[in-house]
XYZ file of C-alpha atoms in Angstrom:
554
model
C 80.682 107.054 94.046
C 79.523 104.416 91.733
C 82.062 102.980 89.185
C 80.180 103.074 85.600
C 81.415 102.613 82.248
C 83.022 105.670 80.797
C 84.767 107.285 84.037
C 88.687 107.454 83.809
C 91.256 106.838 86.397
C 95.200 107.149 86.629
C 97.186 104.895 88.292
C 100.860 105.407 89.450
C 103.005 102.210 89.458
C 100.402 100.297 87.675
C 102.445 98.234 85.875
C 102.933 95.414 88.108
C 102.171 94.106 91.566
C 98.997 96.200 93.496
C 99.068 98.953 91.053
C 98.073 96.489 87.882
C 95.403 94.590 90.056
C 93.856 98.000 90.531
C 93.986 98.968 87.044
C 92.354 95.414 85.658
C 89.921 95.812 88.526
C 88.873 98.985 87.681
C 88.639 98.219 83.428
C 86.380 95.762 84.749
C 83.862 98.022 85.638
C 84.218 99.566 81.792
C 86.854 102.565 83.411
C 89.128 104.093 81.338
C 93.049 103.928 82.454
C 96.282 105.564 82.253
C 99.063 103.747 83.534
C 101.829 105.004 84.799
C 104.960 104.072 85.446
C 108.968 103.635 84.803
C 108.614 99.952 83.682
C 107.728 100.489 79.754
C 107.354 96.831 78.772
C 105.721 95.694 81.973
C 103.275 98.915 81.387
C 102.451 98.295 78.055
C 101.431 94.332 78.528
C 99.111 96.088 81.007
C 97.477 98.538 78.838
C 96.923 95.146 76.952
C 94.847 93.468 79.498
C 93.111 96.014 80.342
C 92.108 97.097 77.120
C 90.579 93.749 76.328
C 88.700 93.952 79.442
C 87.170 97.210 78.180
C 86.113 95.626 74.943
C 83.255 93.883 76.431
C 82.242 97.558 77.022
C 83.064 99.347 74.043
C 83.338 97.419 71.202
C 84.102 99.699 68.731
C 85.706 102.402 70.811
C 87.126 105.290 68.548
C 89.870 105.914 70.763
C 92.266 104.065 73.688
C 90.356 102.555 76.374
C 94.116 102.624 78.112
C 97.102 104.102 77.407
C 101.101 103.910 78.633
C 103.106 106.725 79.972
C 106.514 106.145 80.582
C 106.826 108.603 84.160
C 109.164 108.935 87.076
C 107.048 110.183 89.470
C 109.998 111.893 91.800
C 109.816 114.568 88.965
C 107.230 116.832 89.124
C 107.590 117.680 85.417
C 106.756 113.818 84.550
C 103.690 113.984 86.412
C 101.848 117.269 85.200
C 102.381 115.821 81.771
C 100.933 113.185 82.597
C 98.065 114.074 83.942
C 98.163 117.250 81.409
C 97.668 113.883 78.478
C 95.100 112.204 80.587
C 92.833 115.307 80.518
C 93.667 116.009 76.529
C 92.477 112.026 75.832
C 89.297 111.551 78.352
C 88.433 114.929 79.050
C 88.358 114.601 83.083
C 90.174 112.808 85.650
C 87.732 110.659 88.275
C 89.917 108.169 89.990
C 93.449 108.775 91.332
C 95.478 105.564 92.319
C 99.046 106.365 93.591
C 100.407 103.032 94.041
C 103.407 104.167 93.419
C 105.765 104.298 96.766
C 106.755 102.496 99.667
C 106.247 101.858 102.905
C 105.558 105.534 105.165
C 103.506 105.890 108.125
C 104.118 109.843 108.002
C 101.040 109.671 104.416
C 98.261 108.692 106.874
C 98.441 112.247 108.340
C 99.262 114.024 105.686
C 96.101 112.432 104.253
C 93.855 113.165 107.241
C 94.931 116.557 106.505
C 93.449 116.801 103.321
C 89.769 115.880 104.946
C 88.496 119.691 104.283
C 88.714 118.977 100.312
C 85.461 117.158 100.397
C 83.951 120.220 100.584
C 85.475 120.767 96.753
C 84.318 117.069 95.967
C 87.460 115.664 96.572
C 87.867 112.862 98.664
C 91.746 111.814 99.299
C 91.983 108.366 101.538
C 94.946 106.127 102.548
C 95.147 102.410 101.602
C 97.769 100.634 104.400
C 98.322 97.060 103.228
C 100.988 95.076 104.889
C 102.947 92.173 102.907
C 101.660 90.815 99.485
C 103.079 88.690 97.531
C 104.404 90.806 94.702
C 107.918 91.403 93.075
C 108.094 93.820 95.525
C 106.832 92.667 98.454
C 108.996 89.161 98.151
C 112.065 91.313 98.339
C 111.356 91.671 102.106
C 112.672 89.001 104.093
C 110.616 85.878 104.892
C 111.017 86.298 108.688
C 109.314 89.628 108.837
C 106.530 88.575 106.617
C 105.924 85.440 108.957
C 106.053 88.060 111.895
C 103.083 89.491 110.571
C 101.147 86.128 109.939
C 102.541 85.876 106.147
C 100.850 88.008 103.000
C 98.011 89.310 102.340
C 95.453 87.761 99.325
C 95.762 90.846 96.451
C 91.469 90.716 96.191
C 91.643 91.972 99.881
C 93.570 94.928 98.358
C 91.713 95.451 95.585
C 88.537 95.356 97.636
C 90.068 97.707 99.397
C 90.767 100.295 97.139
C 87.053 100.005 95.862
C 85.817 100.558 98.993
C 87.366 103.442 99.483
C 86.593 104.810 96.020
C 82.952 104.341 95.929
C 82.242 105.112 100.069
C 81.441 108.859 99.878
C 81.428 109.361 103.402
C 85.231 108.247 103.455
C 87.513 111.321 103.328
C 90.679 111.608 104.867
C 90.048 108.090 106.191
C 92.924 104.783 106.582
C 92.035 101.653 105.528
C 94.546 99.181 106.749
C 94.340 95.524 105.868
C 96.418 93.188 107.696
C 96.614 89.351 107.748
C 96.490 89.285 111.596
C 92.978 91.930 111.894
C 91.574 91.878 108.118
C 90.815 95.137 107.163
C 89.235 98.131 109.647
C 89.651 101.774 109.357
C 91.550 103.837 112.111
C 90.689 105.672 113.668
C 87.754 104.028 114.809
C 84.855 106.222 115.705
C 85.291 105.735 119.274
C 89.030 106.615 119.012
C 87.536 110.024 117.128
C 85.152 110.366 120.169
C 87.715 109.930 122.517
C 90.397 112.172 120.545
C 88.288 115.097 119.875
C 90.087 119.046 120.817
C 88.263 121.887 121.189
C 89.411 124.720 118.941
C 90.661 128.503 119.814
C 88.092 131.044 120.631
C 87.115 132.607 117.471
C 85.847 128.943 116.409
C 84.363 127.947 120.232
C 81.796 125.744 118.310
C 83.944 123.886 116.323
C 85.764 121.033 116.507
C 89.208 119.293 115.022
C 89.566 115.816 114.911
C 92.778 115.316 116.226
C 94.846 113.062 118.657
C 94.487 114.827 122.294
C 92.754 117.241 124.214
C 94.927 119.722 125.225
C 95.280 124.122 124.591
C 98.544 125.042 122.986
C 100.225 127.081 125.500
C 102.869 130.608 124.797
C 105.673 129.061 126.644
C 106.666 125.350 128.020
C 109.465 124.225 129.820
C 112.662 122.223 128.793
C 115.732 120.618 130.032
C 118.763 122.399 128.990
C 122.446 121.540 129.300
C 124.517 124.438 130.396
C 127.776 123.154 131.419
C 129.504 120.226 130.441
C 129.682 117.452 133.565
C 129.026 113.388 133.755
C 126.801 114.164 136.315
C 123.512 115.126 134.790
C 121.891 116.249 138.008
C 124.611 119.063 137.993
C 124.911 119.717 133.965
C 121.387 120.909 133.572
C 118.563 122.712 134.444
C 114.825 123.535 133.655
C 114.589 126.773 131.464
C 110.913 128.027 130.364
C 111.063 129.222 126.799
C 108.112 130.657 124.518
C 106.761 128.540 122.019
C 107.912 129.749 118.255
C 104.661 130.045 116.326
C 103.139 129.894 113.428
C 104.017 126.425 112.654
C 106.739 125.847 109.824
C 105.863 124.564 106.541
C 105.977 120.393 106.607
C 106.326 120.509 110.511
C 104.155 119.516 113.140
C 103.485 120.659 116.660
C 104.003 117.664 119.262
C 102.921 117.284 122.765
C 105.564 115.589 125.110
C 103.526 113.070 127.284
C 106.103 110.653 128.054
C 110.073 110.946 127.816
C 112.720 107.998 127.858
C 115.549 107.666 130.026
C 119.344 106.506 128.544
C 122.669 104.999 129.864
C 124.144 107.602 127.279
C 122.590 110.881 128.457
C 125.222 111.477 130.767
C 128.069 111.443 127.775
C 125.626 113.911 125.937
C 125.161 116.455 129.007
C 129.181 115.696 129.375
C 130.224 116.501 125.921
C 131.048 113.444 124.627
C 129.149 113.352 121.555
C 128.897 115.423 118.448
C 126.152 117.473 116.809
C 124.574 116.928 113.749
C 127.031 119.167 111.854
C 129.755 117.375 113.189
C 131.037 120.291 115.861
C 131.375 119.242 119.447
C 128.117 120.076 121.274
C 130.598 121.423 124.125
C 130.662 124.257 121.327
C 127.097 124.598 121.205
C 126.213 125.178 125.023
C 123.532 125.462 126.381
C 121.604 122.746 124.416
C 118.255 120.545 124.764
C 118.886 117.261 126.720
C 117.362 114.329 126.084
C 116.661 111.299 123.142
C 113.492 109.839 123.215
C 110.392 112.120 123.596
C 106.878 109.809 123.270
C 103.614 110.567 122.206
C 103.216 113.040 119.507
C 100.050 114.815 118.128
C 100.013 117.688 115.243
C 98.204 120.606 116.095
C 95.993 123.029 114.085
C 94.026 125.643 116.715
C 95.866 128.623 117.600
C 97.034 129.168 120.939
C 95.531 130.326 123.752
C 95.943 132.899 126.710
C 96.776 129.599 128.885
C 100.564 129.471 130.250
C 100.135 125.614 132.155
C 102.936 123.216 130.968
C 102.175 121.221 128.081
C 105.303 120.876 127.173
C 105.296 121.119 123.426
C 107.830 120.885 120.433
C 108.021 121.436 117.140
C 109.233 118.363 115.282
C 109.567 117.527 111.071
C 106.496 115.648 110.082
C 109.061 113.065 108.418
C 109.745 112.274 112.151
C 106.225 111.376 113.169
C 104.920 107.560 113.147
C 100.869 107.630 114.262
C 100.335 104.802 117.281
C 96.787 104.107 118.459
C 97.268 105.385 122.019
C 100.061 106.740 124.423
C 101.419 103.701 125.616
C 104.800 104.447 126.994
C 105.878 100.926 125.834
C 106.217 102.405 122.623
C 108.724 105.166 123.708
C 111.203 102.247 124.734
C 111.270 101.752 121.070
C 112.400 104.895 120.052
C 116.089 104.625 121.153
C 116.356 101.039 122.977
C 114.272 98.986 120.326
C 115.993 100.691 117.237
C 119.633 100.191 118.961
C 118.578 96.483 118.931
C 117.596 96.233 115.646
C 119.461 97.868 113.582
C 122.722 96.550 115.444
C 122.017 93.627 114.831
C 120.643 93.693 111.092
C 123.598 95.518 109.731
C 126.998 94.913 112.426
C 126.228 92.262 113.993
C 124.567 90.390 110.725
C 122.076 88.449 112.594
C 120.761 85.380 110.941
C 119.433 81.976 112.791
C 120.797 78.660 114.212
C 123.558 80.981 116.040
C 124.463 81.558 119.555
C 123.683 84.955 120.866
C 125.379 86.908 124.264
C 123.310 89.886 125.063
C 125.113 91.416 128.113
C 122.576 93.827 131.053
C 119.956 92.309 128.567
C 117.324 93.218 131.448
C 117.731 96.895 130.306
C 116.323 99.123 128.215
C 118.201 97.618 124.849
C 119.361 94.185 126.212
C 115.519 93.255 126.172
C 114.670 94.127 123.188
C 118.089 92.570 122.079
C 117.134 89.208 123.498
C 113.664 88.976 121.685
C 115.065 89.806 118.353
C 118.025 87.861 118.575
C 115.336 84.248 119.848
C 112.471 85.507 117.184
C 115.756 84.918 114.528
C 116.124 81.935 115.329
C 119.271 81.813 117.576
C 120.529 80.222 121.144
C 120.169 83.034 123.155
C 122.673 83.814 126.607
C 121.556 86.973 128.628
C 123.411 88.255 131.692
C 122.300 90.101 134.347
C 122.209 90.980 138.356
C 119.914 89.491 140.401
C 116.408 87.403 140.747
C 113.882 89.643 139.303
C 116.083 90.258 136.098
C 116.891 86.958 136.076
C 113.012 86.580 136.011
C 112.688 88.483 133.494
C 114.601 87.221 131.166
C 113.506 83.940 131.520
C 110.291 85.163 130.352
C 111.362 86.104 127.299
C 112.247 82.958 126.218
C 116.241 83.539 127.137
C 118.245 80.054 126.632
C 120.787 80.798 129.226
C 120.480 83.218 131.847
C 123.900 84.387 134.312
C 123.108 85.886 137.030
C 126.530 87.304 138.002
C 125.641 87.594 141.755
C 125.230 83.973 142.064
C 127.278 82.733 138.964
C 130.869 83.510 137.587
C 130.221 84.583 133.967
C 134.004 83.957 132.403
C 133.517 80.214 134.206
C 129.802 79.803 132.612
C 130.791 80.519 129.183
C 133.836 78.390 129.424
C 132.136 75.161 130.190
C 129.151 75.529 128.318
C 129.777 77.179 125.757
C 133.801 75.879 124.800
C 132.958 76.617 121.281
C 132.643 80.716 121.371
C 129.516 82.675 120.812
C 128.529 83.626 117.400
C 127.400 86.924 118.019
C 127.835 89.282 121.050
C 125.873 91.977 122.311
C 127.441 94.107 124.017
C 127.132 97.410 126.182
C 128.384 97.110 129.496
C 132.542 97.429 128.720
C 135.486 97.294 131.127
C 136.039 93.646 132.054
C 132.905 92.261 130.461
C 134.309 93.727 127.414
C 137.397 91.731 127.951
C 135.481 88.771 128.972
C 133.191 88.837 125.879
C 136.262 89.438 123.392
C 137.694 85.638 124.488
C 134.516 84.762 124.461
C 134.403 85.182 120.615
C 133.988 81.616 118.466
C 135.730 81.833 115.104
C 134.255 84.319 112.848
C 132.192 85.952 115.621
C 131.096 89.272 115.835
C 131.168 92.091 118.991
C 129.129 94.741 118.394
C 129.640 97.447 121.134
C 126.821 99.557 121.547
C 127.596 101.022 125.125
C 130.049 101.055 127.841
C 128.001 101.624 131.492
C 130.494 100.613 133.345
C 132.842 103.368 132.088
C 129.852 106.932 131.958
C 130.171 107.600 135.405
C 132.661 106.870 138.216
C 134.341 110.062 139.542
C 135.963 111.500 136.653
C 133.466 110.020 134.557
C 134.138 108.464 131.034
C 137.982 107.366 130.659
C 139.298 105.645 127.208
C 140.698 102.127 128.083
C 143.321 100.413 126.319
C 142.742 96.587 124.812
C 145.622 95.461 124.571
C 146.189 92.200 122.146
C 142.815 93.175 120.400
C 144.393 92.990 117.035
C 146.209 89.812 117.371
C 143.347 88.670 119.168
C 140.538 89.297 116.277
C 142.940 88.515 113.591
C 143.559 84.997 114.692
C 139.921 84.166 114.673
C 138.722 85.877 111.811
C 136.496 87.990 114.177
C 134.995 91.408 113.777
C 134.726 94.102 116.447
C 132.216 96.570 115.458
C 130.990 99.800 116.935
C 127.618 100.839 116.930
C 125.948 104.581 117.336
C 122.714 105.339 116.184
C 123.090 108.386 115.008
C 125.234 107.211 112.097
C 121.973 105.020 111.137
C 119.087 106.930 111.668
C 117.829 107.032 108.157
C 117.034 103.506 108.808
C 114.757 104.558 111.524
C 110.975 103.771 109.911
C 111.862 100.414 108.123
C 112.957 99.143 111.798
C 110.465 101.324 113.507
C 107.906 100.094 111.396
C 109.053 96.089 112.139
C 109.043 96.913 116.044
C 105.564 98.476 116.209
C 104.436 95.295 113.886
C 105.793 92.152 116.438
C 104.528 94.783 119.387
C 100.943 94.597 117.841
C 101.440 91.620 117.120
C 102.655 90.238 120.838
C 105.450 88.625 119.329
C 107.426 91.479 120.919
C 107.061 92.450 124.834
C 108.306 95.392 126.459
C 109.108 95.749 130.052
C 108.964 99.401 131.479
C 110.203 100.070 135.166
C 107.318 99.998 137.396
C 109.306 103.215 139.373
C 107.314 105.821 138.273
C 109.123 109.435 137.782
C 106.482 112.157 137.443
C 106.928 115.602 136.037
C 110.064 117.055 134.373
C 111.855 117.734 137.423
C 112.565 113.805 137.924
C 113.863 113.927 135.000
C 117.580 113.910 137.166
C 115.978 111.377 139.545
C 115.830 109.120 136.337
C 118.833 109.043 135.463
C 120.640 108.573 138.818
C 118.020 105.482 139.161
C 119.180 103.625 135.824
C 122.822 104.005 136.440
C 122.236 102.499 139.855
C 121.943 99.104 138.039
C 118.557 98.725 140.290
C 116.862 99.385 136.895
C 114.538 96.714 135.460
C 113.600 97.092 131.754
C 113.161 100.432 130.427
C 113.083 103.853 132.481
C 110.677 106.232 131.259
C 109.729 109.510 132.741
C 105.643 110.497 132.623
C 106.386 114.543 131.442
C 102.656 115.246 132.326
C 101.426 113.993 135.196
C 97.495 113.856 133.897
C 98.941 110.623 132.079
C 100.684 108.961 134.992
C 97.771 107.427 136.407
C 96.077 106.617 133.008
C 99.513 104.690 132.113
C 98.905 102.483 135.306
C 96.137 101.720 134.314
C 96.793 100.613 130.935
């Protein structure tokens, strides 16, 4: 629609950074304002400006061109009164601006799902800015604004956000301006094309924009745990269940495509780990296996008569992040990639001008744990066994790489590297542990996030003792920290978010095994193969083998 003189607009967080430049944009074009927002003082020098913007439109205006109100917009309360005084002073409501909120890649479909209210008039679009330079945005870190080619101008922003206002064929649509790609909408119309599902028989002429063509089957099939052994092979087995429909409120149907393979699923199918409510999951047999599950699409037709395995799930939408296409790089970030970089971020306290030990850093993790540790600004040592690892990691940009089948690691770090490593990342355990812990410099930091050595074996997992590791740590000043993810999975998007970002960006590469397991039954074939230490990067299992030849190809 056209911005003229006399329309009104709200704007949420319009106090300061992209929320003001919206609101002095707009009172440009002679639109009246209501700004909202928690900051009074900040809000109220904004009212200012904009109201002596709107003075070269109205002149002798009989009421506010603008007006203040003092809102936290968590509380629904604040916000019906607010707009409840916006409609009492201008009659209407045109424009809606909610700038305020944070980063959340979940809003893009929750957005697309609003589409259908253009038929009301209504059009609801996403604006997806990366970094600009605002009080807000130069809270972030410098190093992951320079990972994504450094902040955006605001006027791309506020262009932006016209665009999308006065475009009336834009409805449910993203806008996302980056410094890297300038600004393009997603999906594109050939990713619409190519992403188009044909709906359930009472609608056969329609169709639903959404991610993948596929029918919604009655039942699927699942990997269950049903008694408690190391051995996964023998702990599980494939059940067929029927799929639980309607949908719940706030939850999205997903369709598994590809699956991710862990060192740890063999202390999950043995009982090692606890459940969410903190009871044993021995207690809870049987339950699902598995920790990574990759390309996700929500699903609106009903179901059909079809029973082929599609392998579906039902999943929070607060769980979902939307990628471009089903690349099963991206699944090594679900697990592997957040292990690395949350690890290191909060135990290990990565910074730069360090010297980093990843240990198996050709795995799943270690390679990911490599990249991050080099992109820091760090030394970087890797270990590993054999040539094509060793390959590898030399790729990557690795400073140092021991390959323990040609070089003694405990001799390697003692002449080069007399002075201790600053940071160690570590996941291997038995002797390397022991090896790493002397390895320590003064003030260093271990962060175990695995113990391979230890899962399997014929008893399987057995505690160790360290002896000397508190006289040992205490005499350095060192810290010895353990690291699960579970106990930091609210941090999930933020880091989520930074992976996909150096990934797009090809700052970041990921290295999947070229083995290809097909089909849920090699699921067990999977994860015999990575705790062969034959692995090479990460192991992920194609769950439907239409995409297995597609991925080869990608």
């Amino acid at each position: 629609m056209e911005l003229k003189p006399g329309m009104s607009a709200l704007v949420t967080g319009g106090a300061s950074g992209i929320g003001k430049a919206i609101c002095l944009a707009l009172a440009k074009k002679g639109v009246f304002v209501t700004v909202v927002d928690f900051a009074e003082e900040k809000g109220k020098e904004t009212v200012a400006e904009i109201v002596e913007e709107n003075a070269k439109f109205y002149p002798e205006l009989k009421f506010p061109s603008a007006m203040f109100i003092r809102c936290d917009v968590t509380n629904a309360g604040d916000i019906a009164a607010a707009f409840g005084k916006h409609f009492d002073t201008y009659g209407g409501l045109d424009i809606c601006v909610n700038s305020a909120g944070v980063a959340t890649r979940g809003v893009i479909l929750f957005t697309r799902a609003l589409t259908p209210l253009k038929r009301q008039g209504i059009r609801v679009n996403v604006l997806c800015p990366e970094f600009v330079r605002t009080e807000m945005g130069e809270m972030v870190g410098a190093k992951f604004v320079d990972y994504v080619g450094g902040y955006i101008p605001m006027k791309m922003v506020v262009d932006g956000a016209l665009e999308l206002i006065r475009d009336e064929t834009k409805a449910g649509s993203c806008l996302w301006i980056s410094k890297r790609r300038g600004s393009e909408y997603w999906p594109t119309p050939e990713e619409e094309k190519k992403y188009l599902v044909k709906s359930s028989k009472s609608r056969r002429n329609s169709t639903y924009p959404l991610q993948v063509n596929i029918e919604i089957p009655q039942t699927y099939e699942k990997i269950v745990v049903h008694s408690l052994s190391h051995k996964f092979r023998s702990a599980t087995k494939i059940v067929r269940t029927d799929l639980s429909l309607p949908v719940k409120s706030q939850h999205v149907l997903v369709k598994i495509v590809y699956a991710g393979v862990n060192a740890s699923d063999v202390n999950y199918s043995s009982g090692r780990y606890f459940s969410g409510n903190g009871k044993e999951v021995g207690s809870l047999l049987p339950f699902d296996a598995g920790f990574e599950l990759g390309w996700a699409t929500s699903m609106f037709p009903s179901p059909s008569d079809s029973n082929n395995d599609k392998f579906p799930s039902e999943v929070h939408s607060k769980y979902i992040i939307p990628v471009p296409r089903p690349d099963p790089e991206v699944v090594a970030m679900l697990t592997s990639g957040l292990t690395a970089s949350i690890a290191l971020k909060r135990v290990a306290q990565l910074s730069s001008g360090e010297t980093v030990l990843v240990t198996a850093a050709a795995g799943g993790t270690g390679q990911f744990a490599v990249q991050l540790a080099k992109l820091a600004g760090n030394k970087v040592i890797a270990t590993c066994g054999g040539e094509k690892k060793a390959a590898l990691l030399k790729s990557l940009g690795v400073d140092r790489v021991i390959d323990y089948k040609k070089e003694d690691i405990k001799s390697v770090l003692k002449k080069e590297f007399s002075k201790g490593v600053d940071i160690i990342y570590e996941s291997v355990g038995g002797e390397m542990f022991d090896l790493c812990l002397n390895a320590l410099a003064v003030y260093g930091r271990l962060v175990v996030i695995g113990m391979i050595s230890q899962y399997q074996g014929e008893h399987g997992w057995k505690p160790l003792s360290y002896t000397g590791l508190c006289e040992k740590i205490l005499a350095k000043s060192q810290t010895v920290g353990g690291f699960f993810l579970v106990q930091y999975s609210h941090l999930w998007k933020e880091h989520m978010g930074t992976l996909f970002d150096i990934f797009s960006s090809g700052k970041l590469k990921v290295f999947v095994d070229p083995k290809q397991f097909v089909g849920l039954g090699s699921v067990a074939d999977a994860v015999e193969y990575l705790h062969s230490g034959e692995s090479l990067g990460k192991v992920v299992v194609c769950i439907d083998p239409k995409f297995s030849t597609q991925s080869a190809k990608l």
